[in-house]
Amino acid sequence: MNETGKIITLHVGLIALLFAMNFILPAYHHGNIARVMVLASYAIGYNILFGYTGLLSLGHALFFAAGMYGMGLAIRFLGASPVPALLAGIAVGALLSAAVGALALRTTGVAFMIVTLMFAQAGYLTILLFGEWTRGDEGFVIQQAERILWGIDLSDANNRYLAALLLFGCCLLLSLWLIRLPVGRVFVAIRENEERAKLLGYDVVRYKLAAVVVSASFAAAAGASYGLLFGYVGATFATVQYSIFPLLWVLLGGTGTIIGPFIGAVFMFYLIDLSSGVTNAYMLIAGIVLVLLTLFAPQGIMGELRRRVWAWLP
Amino acid sequence: MSKPLNLKPSISRRSAMKTLGLGAGAAAALPMWARYSNAQTSAPIRIGFQKHATGIGASYGRWYDRTSQAAVKMINDGGGINDRMVELVTEDDGTDPKRGAEVVEKFATQHNCDVGFGTLFSHVVIGSAPRAGELKLPYFVVSEGHHVASGMLNRYTLQPGITDVKSQVQAMAPFVGDTLGKKVTMIFPDFAFGHDHRDFFSKAIEAQGGEVVAKIAVPPAETSFTKYFPKIPRDTEVIYHVMVGPAVLTFVKELGEFFGPSRPEIFGFIDSLEAVDLASPGLEYLEGTYFWEGNPRYAQPDQTSYDKYFRAAVGVDDNGASVNDPKDVSTYAHMFGCWETLHVIKAGMEASGYAGPQDRSKLIEAVEAMTSMPESNEHPQGEKLFNGKTHQVFGKQYISKVTNGKLIRAHTASIEDTLYPDEVDYTSQGF
Amino acid sequence: MEFGPYLMLATLEGAVLAAVLALMASGLSLVFGVMRVVNIAHGEFYMLGAVFAWWITSAIGGDPALAFIAALVIAPVAVGAVAVAADMVIIKRLNYDPERTIVATIGLLYIIQQLTLMTYGADARPVVAPFNTRLALPWIEWSGGGLQLYWPWGLSVTSYKLFVMAAAVVVLTGLYLMMTRSRIGLLMRAAQLDSETALAFGIPVERIYAIVFGLGGALVALAGVLIVPIQQAHYLMGGDALLLSFIVVIIGGLGSLGGTVVAALLIGLSDGIISVFFSPTLAKIIATLLVALVLVFRPQGLFGGKSR
């Protein structure tokens, strides 16, 4: 099989496998995988900016939460139905990212990290400031009745799983397609050597901004979906740890690979879940595993696979 | 230094598995009709305990755990529920709403628990309750939040063991207005918990003819408070504070440093000082100030036999600290909620003849039918009145004064003082 | 409170904050400046300083002043040792790669936090200050035809807070002198300027890095020890410290100790003063956005040189 064939088999195959698992998985893991798929979509978005364009943002929770609140507030105050609410969430995230990106991209490296972190902090505090509408850190519930999409009740386990799979599948295939387009290759060029890309005549600033907006839109879609599928919108999702999670998932799963973010998200989820069954100190185990992974498998799981075996992995 | 934490529940999963295995093995050897009834009696009732073992709620989580273990022991020593032993299945939710929802799923789908219980922090309750409702898992929270009675949650979520902040605050206003002063400055954390106090108390004190002269909101995770105190107006008669979190000791210390020898009356909520020793350095300033106490930490002169029993069972001395370590102060004003809630679960299961998950809605209906709960070993904090429609219980509220370094009860608000009109009727919702 | 005294109070509080921030950030500035790695566990060293101080003072007991002095000496050394161990066991093996160090130090953060939770516990515990007298402060007003001193209600500072400010000045001066006048400081600056050439000159760069990492940890732990009589020791207290340290270092400019001090002053003071004028949450939002905007329009920070 040629390279393209292998790539398509792997990625479409993953989606098909997840679809099949809908019918096989026991109830507990069924719910977990639904959750992980939404979070993996967040991570895929993050990876576009970090893994492929080489920009490390520490403020992506801002976009995740923007999507979540855009969706949640639309339902709560405008009585919107799920689809317009979702689109509203994505729109809010995209617009916000354009503004933040325009400012933040004037910096690079660690300064970029701090600026994105600061904007995310400001976002979190703003959610608290407008607590009268957002209910601040407590958050609010999206009632079951508000989560019915074209007659399909999204709070039903089956429907939820398939909706999450739909989101994940779209994100996975979209990012795969994007990376193989010329614009995706420019992203990689910027990551590899920004000066040379500039020298070759590419408007690096515009491309970086595009990467930020695309990445943030994925994050916002994930955030809006998370709130819609699991019925809760809260400021906790705008805190720093939700900016660190996608970084962690991507680094574990394989930076700059399409499938890596999903692998990382699954891995971290089950690492925490399984170790919390054994001991209260599951974060200790997670910490040790992280350290060991960076010492011995620095490219992440899929990254190591790509390095050693599957050189064709995108 | 305190003893290392005892992290293992008293019934470990392994021993429960063994019991189940033995029971199942014994049952398999019997004829069909005997097998069915025996299998029922040997399988324990599994209560999923959502514990804040890590994260910002960890201090409470430890004591919720100890109290719950003690309550389960008391129930099992008395024969269990419907002739079945009770098993507590504990999971850590990290005081995080996302993880809380995942833990609820775990209880319902992986651990096959009959009910879930024990969540304290409001944002975790609100994040987790929707899942409990979707999974049709009866979810008994011990949170003090007004969210249950506000109608935001669902028919599967109940709070029958602890009163909510709206009723608490409302009951404080008469005492504050009559005894301490009519001009009040409120200092509260700038998030939902603090806003609830701000809103409920303002209304209540104004109904008493009082006035809130200043509302000072302190951002979350603030560590230094001196710069907020200048906003306190000179004519303040009472300072009402509900600061929570690790920085509370700093707050009190700096309050003392700010006012020095001449201060207005001070009224606080014991939430600020749960698990904190009143004899800590810097807290001398609290002498002569007043606190709302959900349950008086120090054994009072008129201590009931029920309170004595409760303290002995949980392992807490007359100062509200662990009998093994006098410096290990408990979260006495909240943890009784776990004890009482578990006994309500027992009463509900017995009233409904609960046999298994198929009877969950019957269990909820049985609890909704409950009204008055007399003061007893099962309800040591005081008598209770349960509102089946709003799923919220009401009880007496206590106000104590710090006298010679101890909290001595100065006033008891009756249940009637704490009632407010219904905001929801969950019984009209389906299952 | 009238405006003048209020401003003065806010300034004093801001100055205490600035002192602690400067100490915290100097550790990070050193590590980041010399080694160019981001240590996400930096805040946890701060927390360890506070927790060790509590352990030492509880274990020694007796006179608070003596116990505190012991803590002041022992805790930073102990935390420094932990930091050196972390560097030699983990970070060195990552070849000081920035990204991998971030992940590894996130893991280290989880490990330290969880170990502290398991041993020290979840409660916030206080430490008695060695001395803490309340000093009422005067203010000037125009009255009765002349300038007069009076003592406004609530305007005060404590002797311990003054001590913290003084201690920070002493330690930072010492640090500056060490960096500019001593041999070890010279080696550190050489490693910072150009580690490859330094290596070629026979400077044991890796050992220098271990010392720098340890010193960075010790400095921030010292800040933790100083703060613990004012605040409490709590296992989650490292998060804020990390955030603030980063802001200060980046605003001040990489590799510039002076810049770090100035930035600490700016941020500490502005935090207090802005809250005089705006509601606290709004003040925090403004402060956060200001930090972002400073970086946007001057990415090298206030005093940083051109990036390499």
Tab-separated table of C-alpha atoms in Angstrom, chain B residues 210-355:
chain	number	residue	atom	x	y	z
B	210	GLY	CA	-30.735	47.172	59.022
B	211	GLU	CA	-28.496	48.430	56.254
B	212	VAL	CA	-25.468	47.084	54.428
B	213	VAL	CA	-23.170	50.102	54.303
B	214	ALA	CA	-20.427	48.448	52.261
B	215	LYS	CA	-19.972	45.267	50.252
B	216	ILE	CA	-16.320	44.400	49.857
B	217	ALA	CA	-15.649	41.624	47.383
B	218	VAL	CA	-12.242	39.986	47.605
B	219	PRO	CA	-10.948	38.191	44.490
B	220	PRO	CA	-10.436	34.448	44.735
B	221	ALA	CA	-6.999	33.228	45.775
B	222	GLU	CA	-6.176	36.601	47.326
B	223	THR	CA	-3.450	36.235	49.930
B	224	SER	CA	-3.220	39.676	51.463
B	225	PHE	CA	-6.213	41.639	52.699
B	226	THR	CA	-4.976	44.792	54.338
B	227	LYS	CA	-5.579	46.854	51.232
B	228	TYR	CA	-9.301	46.087	51.337
B	229	PHE	CA	-9.907	47.186	54.897
B	230	PRO	CA	-9.715	50.929	54.233
B	231	LYS	CA	-12.947	50.537	52.300
B	232	ILE	CA	-14.760	49.779	55.552
B	233	PRO	CA	-16.793	52.875	56.420
B	234	ARG	CA	-16.127	54.512	59.772
B	235	ASP	CA	-19.723	54.150	60.896
B	236	THR	CA	-19.779	50.372	60.527
B	237	GLU	CA	-21.252	48.646	63.525
B	238	VAL	CA	-20.806	45.048	62.422
B	239	ILE	CA	-18.380	43.376	60.076
B	240	TYR	CA	-19.877	40.266	58.473
B	241	HIS	CA	-17.201	38.070	56.905
B	242	VAL	CA	-17.283	34.719	55.116
B	243	MET	CA	-13.759	34.403	53.844
B	244	VAL	CA	-12.808	30.828	53.037
B	245	GLY	CA	-9.690	29.110	51.883
B	246	PRO	CA	-6.139	28.795	53.141
B	247	ALA	CA	-5.712	32.535	53.518
B	248	VAL	CA	-8.320	32.937	56.225
B	249	LEU	CA	-5.810	33.038	59.048
B	250	THR	CA	-4.069	35.878	57.254
B	251	PHE	CA	-7.396	37.635	56.907
B	252	VAL	CA	-8.110	37.509	60.612
B	253	LYS	CA	-4.579	38.463	61.537
B	254	GLU	CA	-4.548	41.441	59.222
B	255	LEU	CA	-7.997	42.467	60.413
B	256	GLY	CA	-6.562	42.564	63.897
B	257	GLU	CA	-3.523	44.461	62.729
B	258	PHE	CA	-5.690	46.966	60.926
B	259	PHE	CA	-8.142	47.765	63.693
B	260	GLY	CA	-5.901	47.326	66.661
B	261	PRO	CA	-7.659	47.800	69.974
B	262	SER	CA	-10.855	49.461	68.755
B	263	ARG	CA	-12.974	47.393	66.494
B	264	PRO	CA	-16.627	47.070	65.516
B	265	GLU	CA	-18.572	43.905	66.261
B	266	ILE	CA	-17.488	41.037	64.077
B	267	PHE	CA	-19.716	38.237	62.831
B	268	GLY	CA	-18.358	35.420	60.750
B	269	PHE	CA	-19.210	32.004	59.448
B	270	ILE	CA	-17.311	29.077	60.880
B	271	ASP	CA	-16.626	27.985	57.286
B	272	SER	CA	-13.665	30.318	57.608
B	273	LEU	CA	-12.160	28.291	60.398
B	274	GLU	CA	-13.151	24.727	59.728
B	275	ALA	CA	-10.250	22.400	60.519
B	276	VAL	CA	-8.370	25.337	62.017
B	277	ASP	CA	-7.458	25.458	65.695
B	278	LEU	CA	-8.913	28.541	67.401
B	279	ALA	CA	-5.759	28.695	69.477
B	280	SER	CA	-3.651	29.323	66.363
B	281	PRO	CA	-1.346	32.321	66.598
B	282	GLY	CA	-2.972	35.405	65.193
B	283	LEU	CA	-6.508	34.305	65.982
B	284	GLU	CA	-6.489	35.866	69.444
B	285	TYR	CA	-8.165	38.764	67.755
B	286	LEU	CA	-11.325	36.710	67.405
B	287	GLU	CA	-11.970	36.803	71.143
B	288	GLY	CA	-15.410	38.232	71.713
B	289	THR	CA	-16.512	37.891	68.109
B	290	TYR	CA	-19.425	35.811	66.901
B	291	PHE	CA	-19.708	32.906	64.497
B	292	TRP	CA	-22.456	31.002	62.793
B	293	GLU	CA	-21.888	27.348	63.526
B	294	GLY	CA	-23.684	24.599	61.657
B	295	ASN	CA	-22.968	22.395	64.622
B	296	PRO	CA	-21.182	23.725	67.715
B	297	ARG	CA	-17.587	22.542	67.630
B	298	TYR	CA	-17.044	22.621	71.369
B	299	ALA	CA	-19.206	20.463	73.611
B	300	GLN	CA	-21.664	22.855	75.232
B	301	PRO	CA	-22.828	22.812	78.870
B	302	ASP	CA	-26.149	21.322	77.744
B	303	GLN	CA	-24.585	18.728	75.464
B	304	THR	CA	-27.079	16.084	74.421
B	305	SER	CA	-26.398	12.368	74.630
B	306	TYR	CA	-26.733	12.346	70.850
B	307	ASP	CA	-23.808	14.745	70.405
B	308	LYS	CA	-21.755	12.646	72.864
B	309	TYR	CA	-22.538	9.524	70.872
B	310	PHE	CA	-21.649	11.197	67.602
B	311	ARG	CA	-18.307	12.472	68.893
B	312	ALA	CA	-17.384	9.065	70.293
B	313	ALA	CA	-18.305	7.293	67.069
B	314	VAL	CA	-16.299	9.607	64.830
B	315	GLY	CA	-13.370	9.948	67.215
B	316	VAL	CA	-13.625	13.626	68.089
B	317	ASP	CA	-13.080	15.109	71.551
B	318	ASP	CA	-14.998	17.850	73.351
B	319	ASN	CA	-12.930	20.493	71.580
B	320	GLY	CA	-13.883	19.184	68.180
B	321	ALA	CA	-10.431	17.763	67.494
B	322	SER	CA	-9.342	14.229	66.784
B	323	VAL	CA	-8.968	12.066	69.895
B	324	ASN	CA	-5.641	10.906	68.516
B	325	ASP	CA	-4.239	14.376	67.950
B	326	PRO	CA	-5.597	17.487	69.655
B	327	LYS	CA	-4.105	19.642	66.936
B	328	ASP	CA	-6.099	17.863	64.242
B	329	VAL	CA	-9.226	19.977	64.300
B	330	SER	CA	-12.276	18.676	62.503
B	331	THR	CA	-14.736	20.307	60.115
B	332	TYR	CA	-17.383	19.844	62.785
B	333	ALA	CA	-19.901	22.300	61.362
B	334	HIS	CA	-20.257	20.348	58.131
B	335	MET	CA	-19.381	16.723	58.625
B	336	PHE	CA	-22.500	15.886	60.591
B	337	GLY	CA	-24.184	16.277	57.216
B	338	CYS	CA	-22.584	13.040	56.019
B	339	TRP	CA	-23.716	11.170	59.116
B	340	GLU	CA	-27.285	12.403	58.883
B	341	THR	CA	-27.472	11.897	55.116
B	342	LEU	CA	-26.373	8.281	55.394
B	343	HIS	CA	-29.060	7.688	57.995
B	344	VAL	CA	-31.634	9.313	55.745
B	345	ILE	CA	-30.542	6.962	52.960
B	346	LYS	CA	-31.032	4.065	55.365
B	347	ALA	CA	-34.463	5.290	56.418
B	348	GLY	CA	-35.447	5.819	52.808
B	349	MET	CA	-34.314	2.380	51.750
B	350	GLU	CA	-36.171	0.786	54.626
B	351	ALA	CA	-39.348	2.749	53.993
B	352	SER	CA	-39.323	1.863	50.297
B	353	GLY	CA	-38.244	-1.740	50.780
B	354	TYR	CA	-35.276	-1.023	48.549
B	355	ALA	CA	-33.935	-4.216	47.016
